[in-house]
Amino acid sequence: MTFDTFIGILLSILLPKVFENIASRNHTRISAIIKGILIAVIFCISVNFDKAIKILFNQDFIALYDKVTTSPYFVVIVTIALFIAIIYVYSSDSKGKCSFEKMSKAIADFTSQVSDNDIIYIFCGDMDVWGNDPNNSNEFQQLLRLQQENRNLEIRILCKHCMDDDLIEEILEDKYDFDGMLSESRLKSVQVERVAYFKNHLKKCSFRFYKDPKDDYSNLRGRVIVSHGIKKVLIYHKALPQENSFMKLFSKYRRREYVYEFNELTRSEDYQLLHYVELCDLKWKGCDPTLANKIEEFCIKYSQLKQGKKRTLKKIAFIYAKTYEVAHFGKARKEFPPFGVMYLAAMVREYCQDWIPEIIAIEDSDVDINPKLYDVIAFSVISAYTVPVFEKCMKKVNQQLKQYSNDVVCIAGGYQAELEAEKWLKMNMVSLVLKGEGENAIVKLLNAGYSSKGKKEGYLSKETYAKIAGAMFMENRNKGKIFRKIPLEGECVDLNKIPMPARDLLPEEDYIMNDRLANTNYKMVHVIFSRGCSYNCVYCGVPREGNRMVRYRSPQNIIDELEYLKNMGIEGFSIIDDCFLTNEEKALKIIKEISKVELKWSLTARVDQINEKIVKALKESGCLEIKFGLETGSNKILKEMRKGFTVEEAKAAIELVRSYDIGVKAFIITGLPGEDDDTNKETEDFLKEMGKEKINRISLLRFVPLPGSHIFENPKHYGIKKNIKETIDYSCYKLYDGETNWWEKEEDFVKRNEIYEHIKTFMLEIWDRI
């Protein structure tokens, strides 16, 4: 073996590690093919180096070269130097530790295990894996590809916010100065641009930020994949800079390098896995989601500013009223989460690229909103009871808007907003009211921008309003105002094109509940699988226009949401649809798919939609309870209310459901028009016959003439006060314990109070609480 060949072999041993170190410092990977080519080239050069010298140089230089290279001292020195280099670059490799390149590959292999509806948690500084340019990062491209392949894959990242305390306070209060925030002393711009890049390119990607370095778990990084309730963990550690063990002999020449170690945990019973998952989950929940949303918005704006782009990012605030109903056992409970605004916010995130949605809850005691922070403020007014709260909020917002020049547009939607539209528009409380389902309308509205004439009235023009189906607004004609309504389009919203509701924009306690599923402690959420109601109960205040046909989400669309919720740790759900069982064939397909998810659940149904085929499928799928809106035990009242079923059908349905050991909850309304001592006695007899064994839980409500209902529109026929529309007091619209006199005759009011007190006392003798 020649000396040249020997040197070539030593170089071939040394070079792979050299290439790994180069890749590690640059947070990149060099493929095996490229490394092989480079090693082969250098080997060939070393073997043929002598020949190249003799070809390229003159005789004098060649003679000197031969004298030096044939010297035994030179041979010894070169050999020793190469051996020292090999020992040096390999000495930092010890058991359990690896190069950046190997660690990066381990992360990629682990992450490739995800599937649709999974959640990836990326914890504590993992973002440094992607380097300064995520676009050229294999790890980022993998996440992008995986999310494209699995449309419901969600990515959650926890990392340090890299900003000073003063800037964080400014971000929280929306008081930061764009022109002066480019100072590197105030933030780590690379981190900020990474956040912006992720938010701009990944659809379902959310961040949480910690501040204190101790929250970094001593440089511990990790990923958690939550897949169909099964958790997998990859823990890897970016150790503190390590001193090369060989070079410790030479303190003057010590060199510090980063090394990595990783450990994949996939057994669900593994204590270390469970401990780490719990630790990460607590840390995620411990971070402020409001701060995270504001930092995300800040990062996007900063990135746009640094790139010299116009700041076009806009914000819409969806406002809903957080209400509580105090049942007879005295406990205030939150009502259903605000599905209207959650679906609208999800549509904005999915289809309005330049908009950031936010959901804000208001209560009687807290209606302050800072309109300066938003371009559009949208009020979702569903129930009559919340009208006073919204009107108070609208007045405050408009008072603030008068104090400064801003193109903020206030709009409203929801059942009750449709009824109040003309009044609110004439009083300038809002500029626009949207009728019917709002998902398509809000997307069209926000993407419309300025009018073609370049004139603005608020941010959006009335020219734009006129193109939106279901829009209601005041139109100027010869300096006068005319109330204008744009007809609704014939087609309803395609439910399968609506993303999952944006639950993440709410605090968890506002949509995850532990005491609402069939009297159990299961961790549960509410869901909607269908829309529409083809019935005509005369006391119902839900508008009928565009809402009569019952439409369903596809089984796969529903299962995607349930699997996602299960991955979040949800144990059960409750369907709050008006008429889920109306189409038996479609409902059965969905129920069959639900059984595969293995969650406990309940639903609301009509007694005339119950048969043995349905009940058997419900039992097999994990259904715990069916809630029936019985309203009364009198056939006379059922007929008067146009319920569409009889007491006998109610009895048969309840007995069938209980025979399969599924729980029953009943809702009873007292004080309905036409009710008297005889009909009340019929209700008592019916409830006594059923008893607690057949009706396990029960709620007693008091009749109120809901605005928009047939009774409200025809007060004379039902004995309601004729001037109810002119004297309406929305604060009286309570379903529990309301004592408002709606009746034209005083004796009717007195009689209904007597009936209410009587049946309340009777029911409490059977059921613990009503």
Coordinates of N, CA, C and O in Angstrom, one line a residue, residues 164-242:
D164 N -38.3 41.4 25.3 CA -38.2 42.0 26.6 C -39.5 42.3 27.2 O -40.6 42.3 26.6
D165 N -39.5 42.5 28.6 CA -40.8 42.6 29.3 C -41.6 43.8 28.8 O -42.8 43.8 28.8
D166 N -40.9 44.9 28.5 CA -41.6 46.1 28.1 C -42.4 45.9 26.8 O -43.5 46.4 26.7
L167 N -41.8 45.2 25.9 CA -42.4 45.0 24.6 C -43.6 44.0 24.8 O -44.7 44.2 24.1
I168 N -43.5 43.0 25.7 CA -44.6 42.1 25.9 C -45.8 42.9 26.5 O -47.0 42.7 26.0
E169 N -45.6 43.9 27.4 CA -46.6 44.7 27.9 C -47.3 45.5 26.8 O -48.5 45.7 26.7
E170 N -46.4 46.0 25.9 CA -47.0 46.8 24.8 C -47.8 46.0 23.8 O -48.8 46.4 23.3
I171 N -47.4 44.8 23.6 CA -48.1 43.8 22.7 C -49.5 43.5 23.4 O -50.5 43.5 22.7
L172 N -49.5 43.2 24.7 CA -50.7 42.9 25.3 C -51.7 44.1 25.3 O -52.9 43.9 25.2
E173 N -51.2 45.3 25.3 CA -52.1 46.5 25.3 C -52.2 47.1 23.9 O -52.8 48.1 23.8
D174 N -51.6 46.4 22.9 CA -51.7 46.9 21.5 C -51.2 48.3 21.4 O -51.7 49.2 20.7
K175 N -50.0 48.6 22.1 CA -49.5 50.0 22.1 C -48.1 50.0 21.5 O -47.4 51.0 21.7
Y176 N -47.6 49.0 20.9 CA -46.3 48.9 20.3 C -46.1 49.9 19.1 O -47.1 50.1 18.4
D177 N -44.9 50.4 18.9 CA -44.6 51.3 17.9 C -43.9 50.6 16.7 O -42.7 50.1 16.9
F178 N -44.6 50.4 15.6 CA -44.0 49.7 14.5 C -42.7 50.3 14.0 O -41.7 49.6 13.6
D179 N -42.7 51.6 14.0 CA -41.5 52.3 13.4 C -40.3 52.2 14.3 O -39.2 52.3 13.8
G180 N -40.5 51.9 15.6 CA -39.4 51.8 16.5 C -39.1 50.5 17.1 O -38.3 50.3 18.0
M181 N -39.8 49.4 16.5 CA -39.7 48.1 17.1 C -38.6 47.2 16.5 O -38.5 46.1 16.8
L182 N -37.9 47.8 15.5 CA -36.9 46.9 14.8 C -35.6 46.8 15.6 O -34.7 46.2 15.1
S183 N -35.5 47.4 16.8 CA -34.3 47.3 17.6 C -34.1 45.8 18.0 O -35.0 45.2 18.6
E184 N -32.9 45.3 17.8 CA -32.6 43.9 18.1 C -32.5 43.7 19.6 O -32.6 42.6 20.1
S185 N -32.4 44.8 20.4 CA -32.4 44.7 21.8 C -33.7 44.3 22.4 O -33.8 43.9 23.6
R186 N -34.8 44.5 21.6 CA -36.1 44.3 22.2 C -36.7 42.9 21.8 O -37.6 42.5 22.4
L187 N -36.1 42.3 20.8 CA -36.7 41.0 20.4 C -35.6 40.3 19.5 O -34.7 40.9 19.0
K188 N -35.8 39.0 19.5 CA -34.9 38.2 18.6 C -35.7 38.0 17.3 O -36.6 37.2 17.2
S189 N -35.2 38.7 16.3 CA -36.0 38.8 15.1 C -36.2 37.5 14.3 O -37.2 37.2 13.7
V190 N -35.1 36.7 14.4 CA -35.2 35.4 13.8 C -36.4 34.5 14.3 O -37.1 33.9 13.6
Q191 N -36.5 34.5 15.6 CA -37.6 33.8 16.3 C -39.0 34.4 15.8 O -39.9 33.6 15.5
V192 N -39.1 35.7 15.8 CA -40.3 36.3 15.4 C -40.7 36.0 14.0 O -41.8 35.7 13.7
E193 N -39.7 36.0 13.1 CA -40.0 35.7 11.7 C -40.3 34.2 11.5 O -41.1 33.9 10.6
R194 N -39.8 33.3 12.3 CA -40.2 31.9 12.3 C -41.7 31.8 12.6 O -42.4 31.1 11.9
V195 N -42.1 32.4 13.7 CA -43.5 32.4 14.1 C -44.4 32.9 12.9 O -45.4 32.2 12.6
A196 N -44.0 34.0 12.3 CA -44.8 34.5 11.2 C -44.8 33.6 10.0 O -45.9 33.4 9.4
Y197 N -43.7 32.9 9.8 CA -43.6 32.0 8.6 C -44.5 30.8 8.9 O -45.3 30.4 8.0
F198 N -44.5 30.3 10.1 CA -45.4 29.2 10.4 C -46.8 29.5 10.3 O -47.7 28.8 9.7
K199 N -47.2 30.7 10.8 CA -48.6 31.1 10.8 C -49.1 31.4 9.4 O -50.3 31.1 9.1
N200 N -48.2 31.8 8.5 CA -48.6 32.1 7.2 C -48.7 30.9 6.3 O -49.3 30.9 5.2
H201 N -48.0 29.8 6.7 CA -47.9 28.6 5.8 C -48.6 27.4 6.3 O -48.9 26.5 5.5
L202 N -48.8 27.3 7.6 CA -49.5 26.1 8.1 C -50.9 26.5 8.6 O -51.0 27.5 9.4
K203 N -51.9 25.8 8.2 CA -53.3 26.2 8.5 C -53.6 26.1 10.0 O -54.2 26.9 10.6
K204 N -53.3 24.9 10.5 CA -53.7 24.6 11.9 C -52.4 24.6 12.7 O -51.9 23.5 13.0
C205 N -51.9 25.8 13.1 CA -50.7 25.9 13.8 C -50.9 27.0 14.9 O -51.2 28.1 14.6
S206 N -50.7 26.6 16.1 CA -50.9 27.6 17.2 C -49.7 27.5 18.1 O -49.0 26.5 18.3
F207 N -49.5 28.7 18.8 CA -48.3 28.8 19.6 C -48.7 29.1 21.1 O -49.8 29.6 21.3
R208 N -47.9 28.7 22.0 CA -47.9 29.2 23.4 C -46.5 29.6 23.7 O -45.5 29.0 23.2
F209 N -46.3 30.7 24.5 CA -45.0 31.2 24.8 C -44.7 31.2 26.3 O -45.6 31.6 27.1
Y210 N -43.6 30.8 26.7 CA -43.1 31.0 28.1 C -42.1 32.1 28.1 O -41.4 32.4 27.1
K211 N -41.8 32.6 29.3 CA -40.9 33.7 29.5 C -39.7 33.3 30.3 O -38.6 33.7 29.9
D212 N -39.9 32.6 31.4 CA -38.8 32.3 32.3 C -37.9 31.2 31.7 O -38.4 30.1 31.3
P213 N -36.6 31.3 31.6 CA -35.7 30.3 31.1 C -35.9 29.0 31.8 O -35.7 27.9 31.2
K214 N -36.2 29.0 33.1 CA -36.4 27.7 33.8 C -37.5 26.9 33.3 O -37.6 25.7 33.5
D215 N -38.5 27.5 32.5 CA -39.6 26.8 31.9 C -39.1 26.0 30.7 O -39.9 25.2 30.1
D216 N -37.8 26.1 30.4 CA -37.3 25.4 29.3 C -36.9 24.0 29.6 O -36.3 23.2 28.8
Y217 N -37.2 23.5 30.9 CA -36.9 22.2 31.3 C -35.4 21.8 31.1 O -35.1 20.7 30.6
S218 N -34.5 22.7 31.4 CA -33.1 22.5 31.3 C -32.7 22.0 29.9 O -32.0 21.0 29.8
N219 N -33.1 22.8 28.9 CA -32.8 22.5 27.6 C -33.4 21.2 27.0 O -32.9 20.7 26.0
L220 N -34.5 20.7 27.6 CA -35.1 19.5 27.1 C -36.1 19.9 26.0 O -36.9 20.8 26.1
R221 N -36.0 19.2 24.9 CA -36.9 19.4 23.8 C -37.7 18.1 23.6 O -37.3 17.1 24.1
G222 N -38.8 18.2 22.9 CA -39.6 17.0 22.7 C -40.8 17.2 21.8 O -41.2 18.3 21.5
R223 N -41.3 16.1 21.3 CA -42.5 16.1 20.5 C -43.4 15.1 21.1 O -43.0 14.0 21.5
V224 N -44.7 15.4 21.0 CA -45.7 14.5 21.5 C -46.7 14.3 20.3 O -47.2 15.3 19.8
I225 N -47.0 13.1 19.9 CA -48.1 12.8 18.9 C -49.2 12.2 19.7 O -49.1 11.2 20.3
V226 N -50.4 12.9 19.6 CA -51.6 12.3 20.2 C -52.4 11.8 19.0 O -52.9 12.5 18.2
S227 N -52.6 10.5 18.9 CA -53.2 9.8 17.8 C -54.3 8.9 18.3 O -53.9 7.9 18.9
H228 N -55.5 9.2 18.1 CA -56.7 8.4 18.4 C -56.6 8.0 19.9 O -56.8 6.9 20.3
G229 N -56.2 9.0 20.7 CA -56.1 8.7 22.2 C -54.8 8.1 22.6 O -54.5 8.0 23.8
I230 N -54.0 7.6 21.7 CA -52.7 7.0 22.0 C -51.6 8.1 21.9 O -51.5 8.8 20.9
K231 N -50.8 8.2 23.0 CA -49.7 9.2 23.0 C -48.4 8.6 22.7 O -48.0 7.6 23.3
K232 N -47.6 9.2 21.9 CA -46.2 8.8 21.6 C -45.3 10.0 21.8 O -45.7 11.2 21.5
V233 N -44.2 9.8 22.4 CA -43.3 10.9 22.8 C -41.9 10.7 22.2 O -41.3 9.5 22.3
L234 N -41.3 11.7 21.7 CA -39.9 11.7 21.4 C -39.2 12.8 22.2 O -39.6 14.0 22.0
I235 N -38.4 12.4 23.1 CA -37.7 13.4 23.9 C -36.3 13.5 23.4 O -35.6 12.5 23.2
Y236 N -35.8 14.7 23.2 CA -34.4 14.9 22.8 C -33.9 16.1 23.6 O -34.6 17.0 23.9
H237 N -32.6 16.0 23.8 CA -32.0 17.0 24.7 C -30.8 17.7 24.0 O -29.9 17.1 23.5
K238 N -31.0 19.0 23.9 CA -29.9 19.8 23.3 C -29.0 20.2 24.5 O -29.3 21.1 25.3
A239 N -27.9 19.4 24.7 CA -27.1 19.6 25.9 C -26.4 20.9 25.9 O -26.2 21.5 24.8
L240 N -25.9 21.3 27.0 CA -25.1 22.5 27.1 C -23.8 22.2 26.3 O -23.4 21.1 26.1
P241 N -23.2 23.3 25.8 CA -22.0 23.1 25.0 C -21.0 22.1 25.7 O -20.7 22.3 26.9
Q242 N -20.6 21.1 25.0 CA -19.7 20.1 25.6 C -18.2 20.3 25.2 O -18.0 20.7 24.0

